[in-house]
């Protein structure tokens, strides 16, 4: 029984989210928040702190940094978040998340912002 919760105990309890933004290097959380608004991410996701971000297509992004997996298949790490944001269709083909055309820097900024969400 305890083995079922071992991954959560080791990786899913917020500490990873706190250290995530530090490992993104050269990121700008404020720019990430602005990009999240400009790209219309809230039309598909609920995003705490962004007015009108109440979409129901994708999951809520509340506490996304505390989750163990991204899209149910990628370990939730800063590098994997950037990969997901840059090319979600390469990870899970035919999923609802569109390729938003983010540069590496933009994806790092957005990832940095996402890891701050509570």
PDB file of N, CA, C and O in Angstrom, residues 37-97:
ATOM      1  N   UNK A  37      -1.594  35.341 -20.462  1.00  0.00           N
ATOM      2  CA  UNK A  37      -2.778  36.149 -20.775  1.00  0.00           C
ATOM      3  C   UNK A  37      -2.894  36.387 -22.279  1.00  0.00           C
ATOM      4  O   UNK A  37      -3.956  36.184 -22.868  1.00  0.00           O
ATOM      5  N   UNK A  38      -1.801  36.827 -22.892  1.00  0.00           N
ATOM      6  CA  UNK A  38      -1.807  37.166 -24.320  1.00  0.00           C
ATOM      7  C   UNK A  38      -2.159  35.972 -25.198  1.00  0.00           C
ATOM      8  O   UNK A  38      -2.846  36.122 -26.205  1.00  0.00           O
ATOM      9  N   UNK A  39      -1.677  34.808 -24.835  1.00  0.00           N
ATOM     10  CA  UNK A  39      -1.913  33.606 -25.637  1.00  0.00           C
ATOM     11  C   UNK A  39      -3.318  33.043 -25.452  1.00  0.00           C
ATOM     12  O   UNK A  39      -3.726  32.149 -26.184  1.00  0.00           O
ATOM     13  N   UNK A  40      -4.038  33.560 -24.475  1.00  0.00           N
ATOM     14  CA  UNK A  40      -5.401  33.100 -24.243  1.00  0.00           C
ATOM     15  C   UNK A  40      -5.476  31.739 -23.581  1.00  0.00           C
ATOM     16  O   UNK A  40      -6.453  30.997 -23.776  1.00  0.00           O
ATOM     17  N   UNK A  41      -4.495  31.409 -22.779  1.00  0.00           N
ATOM     18  CA  UNK A  41      -4.469  30.102 -22.108  1.00  0.00           C
ATOM     19  C   UNK A  41      -5.721  29.880 -21.249  1.00  0.00           C
ATOM     20  O   UNK A  41      -6.174  28.752 -21.077  1.00  0.00           O
ATOM     21  N   UNK A  42      -6.279  30.975 -20.745  1.00  0.00           N
ATOM     22  CA  UNK A  42      -7.471  30.895 -19.912  1.00  0.00           C
ATOM     23  C   UNK A  42      -8.735  30.527 -20.668  1.00  0.00           C
ATOM     24  O   UNK A  42      -9.758  30.246 -20.060  1.00  0.00           O
ATOM     25  N   UNK A  43      -8.678  30.494 -21.994  1.00  0.00           N
ATOM     26  CA  UNK A  43      -9.849  30.036 -22.737  1.00  0.00           C
ATOM     27  C   UNK A  43      -9.994  28.522 -22.642  1.00  0.00           C
ATOM     28  O   UNK A  43     -11.078  27.990 -22.871  1.00  0.00           O
ATOM     29  N   UNK A  44      -8.917  27.844 -22.277  1.00  0.00           N
ATOM     30  CA  UNK A  44      -8.956  26.380 -22.109  1.00  0.00           C
ATOM     31  C   UNK A  44      -8.710  25.934 -20.670  1.00  0.00           C
ATOM     32  O   UNK A  44      -9.065  24.818 -20.305  1.00  0.00           O
ATOM     33  N   UNK A  45      -8.060  26.767 -19.885  1.00  0.00           N
ATOM     34  CA  UNK A  45      -7.676  26.394 -18.516  1.00  0.00           C
ATOM     35  C   UNK A  45      -8.217  27.379 -17.492  1.00  0.00           C
ATOM     36  O   UNK A  45      -8.284  28.581 -17.761  1.00  0.00           O
ATOM     37  N   UNK A  46      -8.520  26.882 -16.316  1.00  0.00           N
ATOM     38  CA  UNK A  46      -8.736  27.744 -15.154  1.00  0.00           C
ATOM     39  C   UNK A  46      -7.336  28.113 -14.654  1.00  0.00           C
ATOM     40  O   UNK A  46      -6.505  27.229 -14.434  1.00  0.00           O
ATOM     41  N   UNK A  47      -7.096  29.411 -14.517  1.00  0.00           N
ATOM     42  CA  UNK A  47      -5.784  29.872 -14.058  1.00  0.00           C
ATOM     43  C   UNK A  47      -6.001  30.866 -12.926  1.00  0.00           C
ATOM     44  O   UNK A  47      -6.492  31.975 -13.154  1.00  0.00           O
ATOM     45  N   UNK A  48      -5.641  30.476 -11.709  1.00  0.00           N
ATOM     46  CA  UNK A  48      -5.812  31.374 -10.567  1.00  0.00           C
ATOM     47  C   UNK A  48      -5.086  32.698 -10.795  1.00  0.00           C
ATOM     48  O   UNK A  48      -3.959  32.719 -11.280  1.00  0.00           O
ATOM     49  N   UNK A  49      -5.775  33.793 -10.481  1.00  0.00           N
ATOM     50  CA  UNK A  49      -5.158  35.109 -10.576  1.00  0.00           C
ATOM     51  C   UNK A  49      -5.274  35.772 -11.932  1.00  0.00           C
ATOM     52  O   UNK A  49      -4.876  36.911 -12.085  1.00  0.00           O
ATOM     53  N   UNK A  50      -5.787  35.071 -12.924  1.00  0.00           N
ATOM     54  CA  UNK A  50      -5.967  35.687 -14.234  1.00  0.00           C
ATOM     55  C   UNK A  50      -7.467  35.830 -14.483  1.00  0.00           C
ATOM     56  O   UNK A  50      -8.187  34.831 -14.560  1.00  0.00           O
ATOM     57  N   UNK A  51      -7.898  37.076 -14.578  1.00  0.00           N
ATOM     58  CA  UNK A  51      -9.316  37.363 -14.770  1.00  0.00           C
ATOM     59  C   UNK A  51      -9.830  36.732 -16.065  1.00  0.00           C
ATOM     60  O   UNK A  51      -9.189  36.828 -17.111  1.00  0.00           O
ATOM     61  N   UNK A  52     -10.954  36.062 -15.970  1.00  0.00           N
ATOM     62  CA  UNK A  52     -11.576  35.441 -17.126  1.00  0.00           C
ATOM     63  C   UNK A  52     -10.969  34.113 -17.539  1.00  0.00           C
ATOM     64  O   UNK A  52     -11.405  33.514 -18.513  1.00  0.00           O
ATOM     65  N   UNK A  53      -9.948  33.650 -16.824  1.00  0.00           N
ATOM     66  CA  UNK A  53      -9.308  32.368 -17.156  1.00  0.00           C
ATOM     67  C   UNK A  53     -10.106  31.258 -16.495  1.00  0.00           C
ATOM     68  O   UNK A  53      -9.777  30.797 -15.404  1.00  0.00           O
ATOM     69  N   UNK A  54     -11.168  30.865 -17.185  1.00  0.00           N
ATOM     70  CA  UNK A  54     -12.073  29.878 -16.607  1.00  0.00           C
ATOM     71  C   UNK A  54     -12.449  28.779 -17.603  1.00  0.00           C
ATOM     72  O   UNK A  54     -13.522  28.213 -17.544  1.00  0.00           O
ATOM     73  N   UNK A  55     -11.530  28.484 -18.525  1.00  0.00           N
ATOM     74  CA  UNK A  55     -11.780  27.462 -19.538  1.00  0.00           C
ATOM     75  C   UNK A  55     -11.861  26.070 -18.936  1.00  0.00           C
ATOM     76  O   UNK A  55     -11.264  25.787 -17.900  1.00  0.00           O
ATOM     77  N   UNK A  56     -12.616  25.224 -19.605  1.00  0.00           N
ATOM     78  CA  UNK A  56     -12.832  23.867 -19.107  1.00  0.00           C
ATOM     79  C   UNK A  56     -12.364  22.797 -20.088  1.00  0.00           C
ATOM     80  O   UNK A  56     -12.687  21.627 -19.931  1.00  0.00           O
ATOM     81  N   UNK A  57     -11.608  23.170 -21.110  1.00  0.00           N
ATOM     82  CA  UNK A  57     -11.089  22.197 -22.075  1.00  0.00           C
ATOM     83  C   UNK A  57      -9.941  21.406 -21.459  1.00  0.00           C
ATOM     84  O   UNK A  57      -9.921  20.182 -21.491  1.00  0.00           O
ATOM     85  N   UNK A  58      -8.973  22.117 -20.897  1.00  0.00           N
ATOM     86  CA  UNK A  58      -7.829  21.477 -20.242  1.00  0.00           C
ATOM     87  C   UNK A  58      -8.003  21.525 -18.743  1.00  0.00           C
ATOM     88  O   UNK A  58      -8.948  22.137 -18.233  1.00  0.00           O
ATOM     89  N   UNK A  59      -7.087  20.917 -18.026  1.00  0.00           N
ATOM     90  CA  UNK A  59      -7.187  20.911 -16.565  1.00  0.00           C
ATOM     91  C   UNK A  59      -6.934  22.293 -15.972  1.00  0.00           C
ATOM     92  O   UNK A  59      -6.302  23.142 -16.597  1.00  0.00           O
ATOM     93  N   UNK A  60      -7.413  22.476 -14.765  1.00  0.00           N
ATOM     94  CA  UNK A  60      -7.073  23.683 -14.021  1.00  0.00           C
ATOM     95  C   UNK A  60      -5.566  23.710 -13.834  1.00  0.00           C
ATOM     96  O   UNK A  60      -4.940  22.670 -13.621  1.00  0.00           O
ATOM     97  N   UNK A  61      -4.996  24.884 -13.905  1.00  0.00           N
ATOM     98  CA  UNK A  61      -3.550  25.005 -13.689  1.00  0.00           C
ATOM     99  C   UNK A  61      -3.212  25.349 -12.242  1.00  0.00           C
ATOM    100  O   UNK A  61      -2.055  25.560 -11.906  1.00  0.00           O
ATOM    101  N   UNK A  62      -4.221  25.355 -11.406  1.00  0.00           N
ATOM    102  CA  UNK A  62      -3.996  25.539  -9.979  1.00  0.00           C
ATOM    103  C   UNK A  62      -3.065  24.449  -9.471  1.00  0.00           C
ATOM    104  O   UNK A  62      -3.272  23.271  -9.746  1.00  0.00           O
ATOM    105  N   UNK A  63      -2.036  24.830  -8.782  1.00  0.00           N
ATOM    106  CA  UNK A  63      -1.057  23.918  -8.187  1.00  0.00           C
ATOM    107  C   UNK A  63      -0.401  22.980  -9.200  1.00  0.00           C
ATOM    108  O   UNK A  63       0.016  21.882  -8.861  1.00  0.00           O
ATOM    109  N   UNK A  64      -0.272  23.436 -10.429  1.00  0.00           N
ATOM    110  CA  UNK A  64       0.337  22.593 -11.462  1.00  0.00           C
ATOM    111  C   UNK A  64       1.769  22.189 -11.069  1.00  0.00           C
ATOM    112  O   UNK A  64       2.221  21.098 -11.390  1.00  0.00           O
ATOM    113  N   UNK A  65       2.450  23.031 -10.356  1.00  0.00           N
ATOM    114  CA  UNK A  65       3.813  22.714  -9.937  1.00  0.00           C
ATOM    115  C   UNK A  65       3.901  21.595  -8.924  1.00  0.00           C
ATOM    116  O   UNK A  65       4.955  20.979  -8.763  1.00  0.00           O
ATOM    117  N   UNK A  66       2.802  21.310  -8.246  1.00  0.00           N
ATOM    118  CA  UNK A  66       2.797  20.249  -7.244  1.00  0.00           C
ATOM    119  C   UNK A  66       2.413  18.892  -7.825  1.00  0.00           C
ATOM    120  O   UNK A  66       2.442  17.886  -7.121  1.00  0.00           O
ATOM    121  N   UNK A  67       2.050  18.869  -9.079  1.00  0.00           N
ATOM    122  CA  UNK A  67       1.632  17.611  -9.694  1.00  0.00           C
ATOM    123  C   UNK A  67       2.839  16.744 -10.031  1.00  0.00           C
ATOM    124  O   UNK A  67       3.917  17.238 -10.326  1.00  0.00           O
ATOM    125  N   UNK A  68       2.620  15.463 -10.031  1.00  0.00           N
ATOM    126  CA  UNK A  68       3.700  14.517 -10.311  1.00  0.00           C
ATOM    127  C   UNK A  68       3.961  14.415 -11.812  1.00  0.00           C
ATOM    128  O   UNK A  68       5.106  14.300 -12.236  1.00  0.00           O
ATOM    129  N   UNK A  69       2.892  14.488 -12.605  1.00  0.00           N
ATOM    130  CA  UNK A  69       3.030  14.328 -14.055  1.00  0.00           C
ATOM    131  C   UNK A  69       2.433  15.507 -14.807  1.00  0.00           C
ATOM    132  O   UNK A  69       1.489  16.150 -14.352  1.00  0.00           O
ATOM    133  N   UNK A  70       2.963  15.742 -15.982  1.00  0.00           N
ATOM    134  CA  UNK A  70       2.425  16.692 -16.952  1.00  0.00           C
ATOM    135  C   UNK A  70       1.744  15.844 -18.022  1.00  0.00           C
ATOM    136  O   UNK A  70       2.366  14.928 -18.574  1.00  0.00           O
ATOM    137  N   UNK A  71       0.496  16.132 -18.290  1.00  0.00           N
ATOM    138  CA  UNK A  71      -0.275  15.407 -19.309  1.00  0.00           C
ATOM    139  C   UNK A  71      -0.358  13.914 -19.030  1.00  0.00           C
ATOM    140  O   UNK A  71      -0.583  13.127 -19.930  1.00  0.00           O
ATOM    141  N   UNK A  72      -0.144  13.534 -17.793  1.00  0.00           N
ATOM    142  CA  UNK A  72      -0.265  12.135 -17.407  1.00  0.00           C
ATOM    143  C   UNK A  72       0.882  11.250 -17.844  1.00  0.00           C
ATOM    144  O   UNK A  72       0.881  10.062 -17.544  1.00  0.00           O
ATOM    145  N   UNK A  73       1.874  11.805 -18.542  1.00  0.00           N
ATOM    146  CA  UNK A  73       2.957  10.967 -19.061  1.00  0.00           C
ATOM    147  C   UNK A  73       4.367  11.490 -18.796  1.00  0.00           C
ATOM    148  O   UNK A  73       5.314  10.710 -18.770  1.00  0.00           O
ATOM    149  N   UNK A  74       4.520  12.781 -18.638  1.00  0.00           N
ATOM    150  CA  UNK A  74       5.845  13.372 -18.409  1.00  0.00           C
ATOM    151  C   UNK A  74       6.042  13.680 -16.940  1.00  0.00           C
ATOM    152  O   UNK A  74       5.176  14.291 -16.316  1.00  0.00           O
ATOM    153  N   UNK A  75       7.149  13.279 -16.403  1.00  0.00           N
ATOM    154  CA  UNK A  75       7.496  13.649 -15.034  1.00  0.00           C
ATOM    155  C   UNK A  75       7.478  15.169 -14.948  1.00  0.00           C
ATOM    156  O   UNK A  75       7.971  15.850 -15.856  1.00  0.00           O
ATOM    157  N   UNK A  76       6.910  15.734 -13.912  1.00  0.00           N
ATOM    158  CA  UNK A  76       6.802  17.180 -13.778  1.00  0.00           C
ATOM    159  C   UNK A  76       8.137  17.760 -13.316  1.00  0.00           C
ATOM    160  O   UNK A  76       8.414  17.873 -12.130  1.00  0.00           O
ATOM    161  N   UNK A  77       8.945  18.104 -14.305  1.00  0.00           N
ATOM    162  CA  UNK A  77      10.217  18.779 -14.058  1.00  0.00           C
ATOM    163  C   UNK A  77      10.218  20.064 -14.892  1.00  0.00           C
ATOM    164  O   UNK A  77       9.475  20.159 -15.886  1.00  0.00           O
ATOM    165  N   UNK A  78      11.049  21.028 -14.537  1.00  0.00           N
ATOM    166  CA  UNK A  78      11.097  22.252 -15.329  1.00  0.00           C
ATOM    167  C   UNK A  78      11.426  22.004 -16.800  1.00  0.00           C
ATOM    168  O   UNK A  78      10.780  22.572 -17.683  1.00  0.00           O
ATOM    169  N   UNK A  79      12.396  21.151 -17.069  1.00  0.00           N
ATOM    170  CA  UNK A  79      12.745  20.885 -18.467  1.00  0.00           C
ATOM    171  C   UNK A  79      11.592  20.224 -19.214  1.00  0.00           C
ATOM    172  O   UNK A  79      11.320  20.554 -20.368  1.00  0.00           O
ATOM    173  N   UNK A  80      10.907  19.293 -18.557  1.00  0.00           N
ATOM    174  CA  UNK A  80       9.773  18.640 -19.214  1.00  0.00           C
ATOM    175  C   UNK A  80       8.618  19.609 -19.423  1.00  0.00           C
ATOM    176  O   UNK A  80       7.899  19.515 -20.426  1.00  0.00           O
ATOM    177  N   UNK A  81       8.423  20.537 -18.506  1.00  0.00           N
ATOM    178  CA  UNK A  81       7.372  21.534 -18.679  1.00  0.00           C
ATOM    179  C   UNK A  81       7.665  22.383 -19.910  1.00  0.00           C
ATOM    180  O   UNK A  81       6.764  22.678 -20.709  1.00  0.00           O
ATOM    181  N   UNK A  82       8.914  22.753 -20.098  1.00  0.00           N
ATOM    182  CA  UNK A  82       9.300  23.539 -21.271  1.00  0.00           C
ATOM    183  C   UNK A  82       9.054  22.730 -22.543  1.00  0.00           C
ATOM    184  O   UNK A  82       8.495  23.242 -23.522  1.00  0.00           O
ATOM    185  N   UNK A  83       9.437  21.468 -22.541  1.00  0.00           N
ATOM    186  CA  UNK A  83       9.197  20.604 -23.704  1.00  0.00           C
ATOM    187  C   UNK A  83       7.706  20.528 -24.009  1.00  0.00           C
ATOM    188  O   UNK A  83       7.287  20.669 -25.159  1.00  0.00           O
ATOM    189  N   UNK A  84       6.897  20.309 -22.976  1.00  0.00           N
ATOM    190  CA  UNK A  84       5.446  20.235 -23.149  1.00  0.00           C
ATOM    191  C   UNK A  84       4.889  21.529 -23.729  1.00  0.00           C
ATOM    192  O   UNK A  84       4.102  21.523 -24.669  1.00  0.00           O
ATOM    193  N   UNK A  85       5.295  22.663 -23.157  1.00  0.00           N
ATOM    194  CA  UNK A  85       4.785  23.945 -23.625  1.00  0.00           C
ATOM    195  C   UNK A  85       5.192  24.247 -25.065  1.00  0.00           C
ATOM    196  O   UNK A  85       4.438  24.858 -25.810  1.00  0.00           O
ATOM    197  N   UNK A  86       6.356  23.795 -25.456  1.00  0.00           N
ATOM    198  CA  UNK A  86       6.840  24.072 -26.812  1.00  0.00           C
ATOM    199  C   UNK A  86       6.240  23.158 -27.863  1.00  0.00           C
ATOM    200  O   UNK A  86       6.044  23.582 -29.003  1.00  0.00           O
ATOM    201  N   UNK A  87       5.951  21.909 -27.498  1.00  0.00           N
ATOM    202  CA  UNK A  87       5.448  20.989 -28.512  1.00  0.00           C
ATOM    203  C   UNK A  87       4.620  19.872 -27.879  1.00  0.00           C
ATOM    204  O   UNK A  87       5.047  18.711 -27.850  1.00  0.00           O
ATOM    205  N   UNK A  88       3.436  20.203 -27.397  1.00  0.00           N
ATOM    206  CA  UNK A  88       2.618  19.200 -26.707  1.00  0.00           C
ATOM    207  C   UNK A  88       2.189  18.044 -27.608  1.00  0.00           C
ATOM    208  O   UNK A  88       2.024  16.917 -27.135  1.00  0.00           O
ATOM    209  N   UNK A  89       2.048  18.294 -28.886  1.00  0.00           N
ATOM    210  CA  UNK A  89       1.601  17.230 -29.784  1.00  0.00           C
ATOM    211  C   UNK A  89       2.662  16.149 -29.965  1.00  0.00           C
ATOM    212  O   UNK A  89       2.337  15.001 -30.273  1.00  0.00           O
ATOM    213  N   UNK A  90       3.930  16.491 -29.737  1.00  0.00           N
ATOM    214  CA  UNK A  90       4.980  15.476 -29.834  1.00  0.00           C
ATOM    215  C   UNK A  90       4.972  14.542 -28.626  1.00  0.00           C
ATOM    216  O   UNK A  90       5.490  13.432 -28.693  1.00  0.00           O
ATOM    217  N   UNK A  91       4.376  14.988 -27.540  1.00  0.00           N
ATOM    218  CA  UNK A  91       4.308  14.185 -26.317  1.00  0.00           C
ATOM    219  C   UNK A  91       3.061  13.314 -26.319  1.00  0.00           C
ATOM    220  O   UNK A  91       3.121  12.115 -26.064  1.00  0.00           O
ATOM    221  N   UNK A  92       1.917  13.931 -26.595  1.00  0.00           N
ATOM    222  CA  UNK A  92       0.637  13.220 -26.646  1.00  0.00           C
ATOM    223  C   UNK A  92      -0.066  13.643 -27.938  1.00  0.00           C
ATOM    224  O   UNK A  92      -0.781  14.654 -27.955  1.00  0.00           O
ATOM    225  N   UNK A  93       0.166  12.903 -29.024  1.00  0.00           N
ATOM    226  CA  UNK A  93      -0.459  13.278 -30.300  1.00  0.00           C
ATOM    227  C   UNK A  93      -1.988  13.344 -30.194  1.00  0.00           C
ATOM    228  O   UNK A  93      -2.615  12.567 -29.481  1.00  0.00           O
ATOM    229  N   UNK A  94      -2.531  14.313 -30.896  1.00  0.00           N
ATOM    230  CA  UNK A  94      -3.978  14.525 -30.990  1.00  0.00           C
ATOM    231  C   UNK A  94      -4.634  14.959 -29.685  1.00  0.00           C
ATOM    232  O   UNK A  94      -5.846  14.859 -29.552  1.00  0.00           O
ATOM    233  N   UNK A  95      -3.841  15.458 -28.722  1.00  0.00           N
ATOM    234  CA  UNK A  95      -4.461  16.003 -27.510  1.00  0.00           C
ATOM    235  C   UNK A  95      -4.970  17.409 -27.826  1.00  0.00           C
ATOM    236  O   UNK A  95      -4.684  17.962 -28.880  1.00  0.00           O
ATOM    237  N   UNK A  96      -5.714  17.983 -26.912  1.00  0.00           N
ATOM    238  CA  UNK A  96      -6.354  19.280 -27.152  1.00  0.00           C
ATOM    239  C   UNK A  96      -5.409  20.469 -27.015  1.00  0.00           C
ATOM    240  O   UNK A  96      -5.755  21.576 -27.425  1.00  0.00           O
ATOM    241  N   UNK A  97      -4.231  20.265 -26.467  1.00  0.00           N
ATOM    242  CA  UNK A  97      -3.283  21.368 -26.265  1.00  0.00           C
ATOM    243  C   UNK A  97      -2.608  21.724 -27.590  1.00  0.00           C
ATOM    244  O   UNK A  97      -1.900  20.903 -28.175  1.00  0.00           O
TER     245      UNK A  97
END
